[in-house]
């Protein structure tokens, strides 16, 4: 008993730590330690409980599965509990695992399978009569979060299975974020000055926790399946045959599956998997060893937490020790300053690494990374080199702390850190370091659609000073462009006359492109393709946008809303201490009665401002929250343009670069105008909203959107009561089910194109809903 009392404080400390890390991992998708370190804590607690049974309880983390159920989602109970797997980092433990099963099944041969352990989010799909009716996370093993709508956005998961499948079955697997998409997302987050995601698993988990399935759809999640819970039908006799059955249902299975008759064969398969796992599209952190014969699994049974017939072997993280020689600053297209570790070259996960992003200053200080440190390098998501640990014990004292420069290393302009951002930025839009990225942005397909001017070509145009500003393209000489050397003097790679002629033709064509394309091409911060269209719809031409009274009105409205919020008698004030102090000083001496009066006056001004903007063509919504205490109502105004966008537009055209851009456009006799309403107002789709779903085969999605807009239609992001038509491609998502539920007319891609592109499409043709053939679209 005395020994138990001595061990109790450490056990309680471990429980607190494990539960805290569980919350970070499962609920926030933001772990602070590696899986290996977490498993070490769990193993230490398990050893204490085995030694002192009176310290063990059913609520101990050693007896729990996974995380908790999130309150943002409805809880659903699994028909059969979802257990987790015991895991090990030791090859010797695998032999012990096999020997334990041989004792439980004496004299029997025990065939095994080895599968990649996908580092994703465990998911359970419930199919009834072949139809996907529910999807749930593991949760606590008994109940999980209902994430059905989010799962429906994953294209590799069929909504309807072929005829003849079992009447009811739970299919288990993993949702994951492909490594390439993870890399792209983090590059975009770095460019936007946002914190990088830790790894694909956490990004997938965070995506599934989004309450808006449209945001989930943008992430590009995928899934893979390997197991089952409830299964009302005939199961195949083995795991390997079950995987084939899943594939026949249209459900993706593991990329590779090994069959083994002995522990030695299984170990050889695990080692082979370790050499090829980096080639898989998903991150793998180990291998799963399972009993192949399902009848033997039933005999072996399970503990309270895990099955006795399976175990996960985790590979040691592939890390390399090297010296951080320097920290340099990379300037992105939007001016974000990103610290980059310059390393002594080292091989990690099969490739030579000499640089690693450090993301932002906060990350550097959190890890206490110093110039001259010896560090451990790992590939986050097996793709992006990352500094995962600093070997502080190897410091000599000569290491230097790092601080972000307060000036852009490229142009010397002051670096600025915006409120609520972790990034420092160079806001000088003519910064030389941003020239290449700005040129690429200017010529991208969504903007001026000038092909062949990305990457190395853009770099060389800037380097050779053929182009210093995107508008220089309009003076580009075809003959000189054809001789551009993309290689080196020793190994030349000439651009060529054919490519040059194609580029110059596209440049000339860009002169006649509509206003929204030009607005996007200017790379105004916070202005994307959708916002560019909104701005173009509200302005006649580029000069009108530059001098926009409408945008000035939007900004004035924002100021009124802030004033009303601050003077509101029920306001609690800013959370930031400094801002709160300023707020309190502003209100000093103003009585509650005066605040009520001022608030009511501001509400009148807000309503007048909204009405003025509406008359100018802006779409505005005002939500009124009436107060029972007699105070003036709170007004919440939403519009198609945000205050941040309006401020960016004003700042751009008031900057020296913006003014010079307008002057150059005038000298080139350009004044891009919005598409004439007469071109689209009489179109077949005038005033209608069309939504697209699934993969299109005959035409790209962008070209389909352009066709719809050219006929006067609007593009919708989701099916609602305001949707006129849904166009359905291959493997449609939940939008098709939404259309069927709401009674929205829908067409296959071929049918829609036939009607839209007919020489004289009959007005009544589009009123006829065309049902998809059985199995074709569903």
PDB file of N, CA and C in Angstrom, residues 516-560:
ATOM      1  N   UNK A 516     -13.277  42.040 -64.795  1.00  0.00           N
ATOM      2  CA  UNK A 516     -12.990  41.170 -63.648  1.00  0.00           C
ATOM      3  C   UNK A 516     -11.664  40.440 -63.791  1.00  0.00           C
ATOM      4  N   UNK A 517     -11.278  40.124 -65.028  1.00  0.00           N
ATOM      5  CA  UNK A 517      -9.988  39.463 -65.263  1.00  0.00           C
ATOM      6  C   UNK A 517      -8.835  40.403 -64.907  1.00  0.00           C
ATOM      7  N   UNK A 518      -8.975  41.661 -65.293  1.00  0.00           N
ATOM      8  CA  UNK A 518      -7.931  42.643 -65.019  1.00  0.00           C
ATOM      9  C   UNK A 518      -7.838  42.974 -63.535  1.00  0.00           C
ATOM     10  N   UNK A 519      -8.974  43.050 -62.871  1.00  0.00           N
ATOM     11  CA  UNK A 519      -8.943  43.315 -61.426  1.00  0.00           C
ATOM     12  C   UNK A 519      -8.166  42.217 -60.716  1.00  0.00           C
ATOM     13  N   UNK A 520      -8.435  40.970 -61.074  1.00  0.00           N
ATOM     14  CA  UNK A 520      -7.714  39.854 -60.459  1.00  0.00           C
ATOM     15  C   UNK A 520      -6.234  39.925 -60.785  1.00  0.00           C
ATOM     16  N   UNK A 521      -5.893  40.253 -62.033  1.00  0.00           N
ATOM     17  CA  UNK A 521      -4.498  40.265 -62.478  1.00  0.00           C
ATOM     18  C   UNK A 521      -3.653  41.275 -61.713  1.00  0.00           C
ATOM     19  N   UNK A 522      -4.265  42.330 -61.197  1.00  0.00           N
ATOM     20  CA  UNK A 522      -3.502  43.370 -60.503  1.00  0.00           C
ATOM     21  C   UNK A 522      -2.954  42.908 -59.154  1.00  0.00           C
ATOM     22  N   UNK A 523      -3.388  41.749 -58.676  1.00  0.00           N
ATOM     23  CA  UNK A 523      -2.886  41.157 -57.423  1.00  0.00           C
ATOM     24  C   UNK A 523      -3.114  42.071 -56.229  1.00  0.00           C
ATOM     25  N   UNK A 524      -4.292  42.659 -56.157  1.00  0.00           N
ATOM     26  CA  UNK A 524      -4.652  43.479 -54.999  1.00  0.00           C
ATOM     27  C   UNK A 524      -4.863  42.539 -53.808  1.00  0.00           C
ATOM     28  N   UNK A 525      -4.220  42.776 -52.676  1.00  0.00           N
ATOM     29  CA  UNK A 525      -4.394  41.881 -51.524  1.00  0.00           C
ATOM     30  C   UNK A 525      -5.870  41.688 -51.179  1.00  0.00           C
ATOM     31  N   UNK A 526      -6.217  40.447 -50.834  1.00  0.00           N
ATOM     32  CA  UNK A 526      -7.569  40.039 -50.415  1.00  0.00           C
ATOM     33  C   UNK A 526      -8.576  39.991 -51.569  1.00  0.00           C
ATOM     34  N   UNK A 527      -8.122  40.202 -52.812  1.00  0.00           N
ATOM     35  CA  UNK A 527      -9.034  40.154 -53.954  1.00  0.00           C
ATOM     36  C   UNK A 527      -8.760  38.889 -54.757  1.00  0.00           C
ATOM     37  N   UNK A 528      -9.646  37.902 -54.624  1.00  0.00           N
ATOM     38  CA  UNK A 528      -9.556  36.676 -55.392  1.00  0.00           C
ATOM     39  C   UNK A 528     -10.503  36.724 -56.578  1.00  0.00           C
ATOM     40  N   UNK A 529     -10.674  35.586 -57.250  1.00  0.00           N
ATOM     41  CA  UNK A 529     -11.475  35.541 -58.476  1.00  0.00           C
ATOM     42  C   UNK A 529     -12.935  35.925 -58.220  1.00  0.00           C
ATOM     43  N   UNK A 530     -13.519  35.415 -57.142  1.00  0.00           N
ATOM     44  CA  UNK A 530     -14.920  35.727 -56.853  1.00  0.00           C
ATOM     45  C   UNK A 530     -15.099  37.197 -56.506  1.00  0.00           C
ATOM     46  N   UNK A 531     -14.208  37.719 -55.663  1.00  0.00           N
ATOM     47  CA  UNK A 531     -14.295  39.126 -55.279  1.00  0.00           C
ATOM     48  C   UNK A 531     -14.083  40.029 -56.487  1.00  0.00           C
ATOM     49  N   UNK A 532     -13.170  39.628 -57.395  1.00  0.00           N
ATOM     50  CA  UNK A 532     -12.936  40.425 -58.606  1.00  0.00           C
ATOM     51  C   UNK A 532     -14.213  40.533 -59.427  1.00  0.00           C
ATOM     52  N   UNK A 533     -14.964  39.457 -59.530  1.00  0.00           N
ATOM     53  CA  UNK A 533     -16.235  39.498 -60.267  1.00  0.00           C
ATOM     54  C   UNK A 533     -17.234  40.422 -59.558  1.00  0.00           C
ATOM     55  N   UNK A 534     -17.261  40.366 -58.228  1.00  0.00           N
ATOM     56  CA  UNK A 534     -18.181  41.222 -57.485  1.00  0.00           C
ATOM     57  C   UNK A 534     -17.841  42.699 -57.690  1.00  0.00           C
ATOM     58  N   UNK A 535     -16.557  43.015 -57.651  1.00  0.00           N
ATOM     59  CA  UNK A 535     -16.128  44.397 -57.875  1.00  0.00           C
ATOM     60  C   UNK A 535     -16.464  44.841 -59.295  1.00  0.00           C
ATOM     61  N   UNK A 536     -16.254  43.959 -60.258  1.00  0.00           N
ATOM     62  CA  UNK A 536     -16.529  44.303 -61.657  1.00  0.00           C
ATOM     63  C   UNK A 536     -18.020  44.528 -61.888  1.00  0.00           C
ATOM     64  N   UNK A 537     -18.847  43.755 -61.196  1.00  0.00           N
ATOM     65  CA  UNK A 537     -20.295  43.907 -61.374  1.00  0.00           C
ATOM     66  C   UNK A 537     -20.790  45.259 -60.868  1.00  0.00           C
ATOM     67  N   UNK A 538     -20.024  45.878 -59.958  1.00  0.00           N
ATOM     68  CA  UNK A 538     -20.443  47.142 -59.351  1.00  0.00           C
ATOM     69  C   UNK A 538     -19.793  48.366 -59.990  1.00  0.00           C
ATOM     70  N   UNK A 539     -18.890  48.147 -60.965  1.00  0.00           N
ATOM     71  CA  UNK A 539     -18.164  49.268 -61.567  1.00  0.00           C
ATOM     72  C   UNK A 539     -18.109  49.124 -63.079  1.00  0.00           C
ATOM     73  N   UNK A 540     -18.153  50.233 -63.753  1.00  0.00           N
ATOM     74  CA  UNK A 540     -18.180  50.240 -65.216  1.00  0.00           C
ATOM     75  C   UNK A 540     -16.826  49.891 -65.811  1.00  0.00           C
ATOM     76  N   UNK A 541     -15.756  50.459 -65.238  1.00  0.00           N
ATOM     77  CA  UNK A 541     -14.422  50.234 -65.784  1.00  0.00           C
ATOM     78  C   UNK A 541     -13.387  50.363 -64.669  1.00  0.00           C
ATOM     79  N   UNK A 542     -12.112  50.193 -65.035  1.00  0.00           N
ATOM     80  CA  UNK A 542     -11.043  50.198 -64.036  1.00  0.00           C
ATOM     81  C   UNK A 542     -10.876  51.581 -63.408  1.00  0.00           C
ATOM     82  N   UNK A 543     -11.009  52.614 -64.210  1.00  0.00           N
ATOM     83  CA  UNK A 543     -10.896  53.967 -63.669  1.00  0.00           C
ATOM     84  C   UNK A 543     -12.021  54.244 -62.672  1.00  0.00           C
ATOM     85  N   UNK A 544     -13.208  53.717 -62.973  1.00  0.00           N
ATOM     86  CA  UNK A 544     -14.328  53.860 -62.050  1.00  0.00           C
ATOM     87  C   UNK A 544     -14.068  53.165 -60.727  1.00  0.00           C
ATOM     88  N   UNK A 545     -13.419  52.002 -60.782  1.00  0.00           N
ATOM     89  CA  UNK A 545     -13.069  51.279 -59.566  1.00  0.00           C
ATOM     90  C   UNK A 545     -12.051  52.066 -58.750  1.00  0.00           C
ATOM     91  N   UNK A 546     -11.074  52.668 -59.433  1.00  0.00           N
ATOM     92  CA  UNK A 546     -10.018  53.412 -58.746  1.00  0.00           C
ATOM     93  C   UNK A 546     -10.587  54.617 -57.993  1.00  0.00           C
ATOM     94  N   UNK A 547     -11.664  55.208 -58.503  1.00  0.00           N
ATOM     95  CA  UNK A 547     -12.246  56.407 -57.880  1.00  0.00           C
ATOM     96  C   UNK A 547     -13.621  56.105 -57.274  1.00  0.00           C
ATOM     97  N   UNK A 548     -13.845  54.862 -56.886  1.00  0.00           N
ATOM     98  CA  UNK A 548     -15.173  54.378 -56.526  1.00  0.00           C
ATOM     99  C   UNK A 548     -15.783  55.062 -55.303  1.00  0.00           C
ATOM    100  N   UNK A 549     -16.914  55.738 -55.536  1.00  0.00           N
ATOM    101  CA  UNK A 549     -17.687  56.295 -54.422  1.00  0.00           C
ATOM    102  C   UNK A 549     -18.384  55.174 -53.656  1.00  0.00           C
ATOM    103  N   UNK A 550     -18.691  54.087 -54.376  1.00  0.00           N
ATOM    104  CA  UNK A 550     -19.361  52.938 -53.752  1.00  0.00           C
ATOM    105  C   UNK A 550     -18.467  52.320 -52.680  1.00  0.00           C
ATOM    106  N   UNK A 551     -17.188  52.127 -53.012  1.00  0.00           N
ATOM    107  CA  UNK A 551     -16.260  51.537 -52.041  1.00  0.00           C
ATOM    108  C   UNK A 551     -16.051  52.486 -50.872  1.00  0.00           C
ATOM    109  N   UNK A 552     -15.993  53.784 -51.161  1.00  0.00           N
ATOM    110  CA  UNK A 552     -15.897  54.760 -50.078  1.00  0.00           C
ATOM    111  C   UNK A 552     -17.105  54.640 -49.160  1.00  0.00           C
ATOM    112  N   UNK A 553     -18.285  54.387 -49.756  1.00  0.00           N
ATOM    113  CA  UNK A 553     -19.492  54.195 -48.969  1.00  0.00           C
ATOM    114  C   UNK A 553     -19.424  52.952 -48.099  1.00  0.00           C
ATOM    115  N   UNK A 554     -18.862  51.868 -48.641  1.00  0.00           N
ATOM    116  CA  UNK A 554     -18.681  50.641 -47.861  1.00  0.00           C
ATOM    117  C   UNK A 554     -17.793  50.914 -46.641  1.00  0.00           C
ATOM    118  N   UNK A 555     -16.700  51.634 -46.858  1.00  0.00           N
ATOM    119  CA  UNK A 555     -15.772  51.917 -45.765  1.00  0.00           C
ATOM    120  C   UNK A 555     -16.416  52.821 -44.712  1.00  0.00           C
ATOM    121  N   UNK A 556     -17.187  53.786 -45.174  1.00  0.00           N
ATOM    122  CA  UNK A 556     -17.890  54.659 -44.239  1.00  0.00           C
ATOM    123  C   UNK A 556     -18.886  53.857 -43.397  1.00  0.00           C
ATOM    124  N   UNK A 557     -19.559  52.919 -44.045  1.00  0.00           N
ATOM    125  CA  UNK A 557     -20.494  52.053 -43.326  1.00  0.00           C
ATOM    126  C   UNK A 557     -19.769  51.232 -42.259  1.00  0.00           C
ATOM    127  N   UNK A 558     -18.589  50.713 -42.607  1.00  0.00           N
ATOM    128  CA  UNK A 558     -17.816  49.931 -41.639  1.00  0.00           C
ATOM    129  C   UNK A 558     -17.475  50.778 -40.417  1.00  0.00           C
ATOM    130  N   UNK A 559     -17.101  52.035 -40.650  1.00  0.00           N
ATOM    131  CA  UNK A 559     -16.765  52.927 -39.536  1.00  0.00           C
ATOM    132  C   UNK A 559     -17.984  53.161 -38.643  1.00  0.00           C
ATOM    133  N   UNK A 560     -19.145  53.342 -39.268  1.00  0.00           N
ATOM    134  CA  UNK A 560     -20.370  53.534 -38.498  1.00  0.00           C
ATOM    135  C   UNK A 560     -20.698  52.311 -37.650  1.00  0.00           C
TER     136      UNK A 560
END
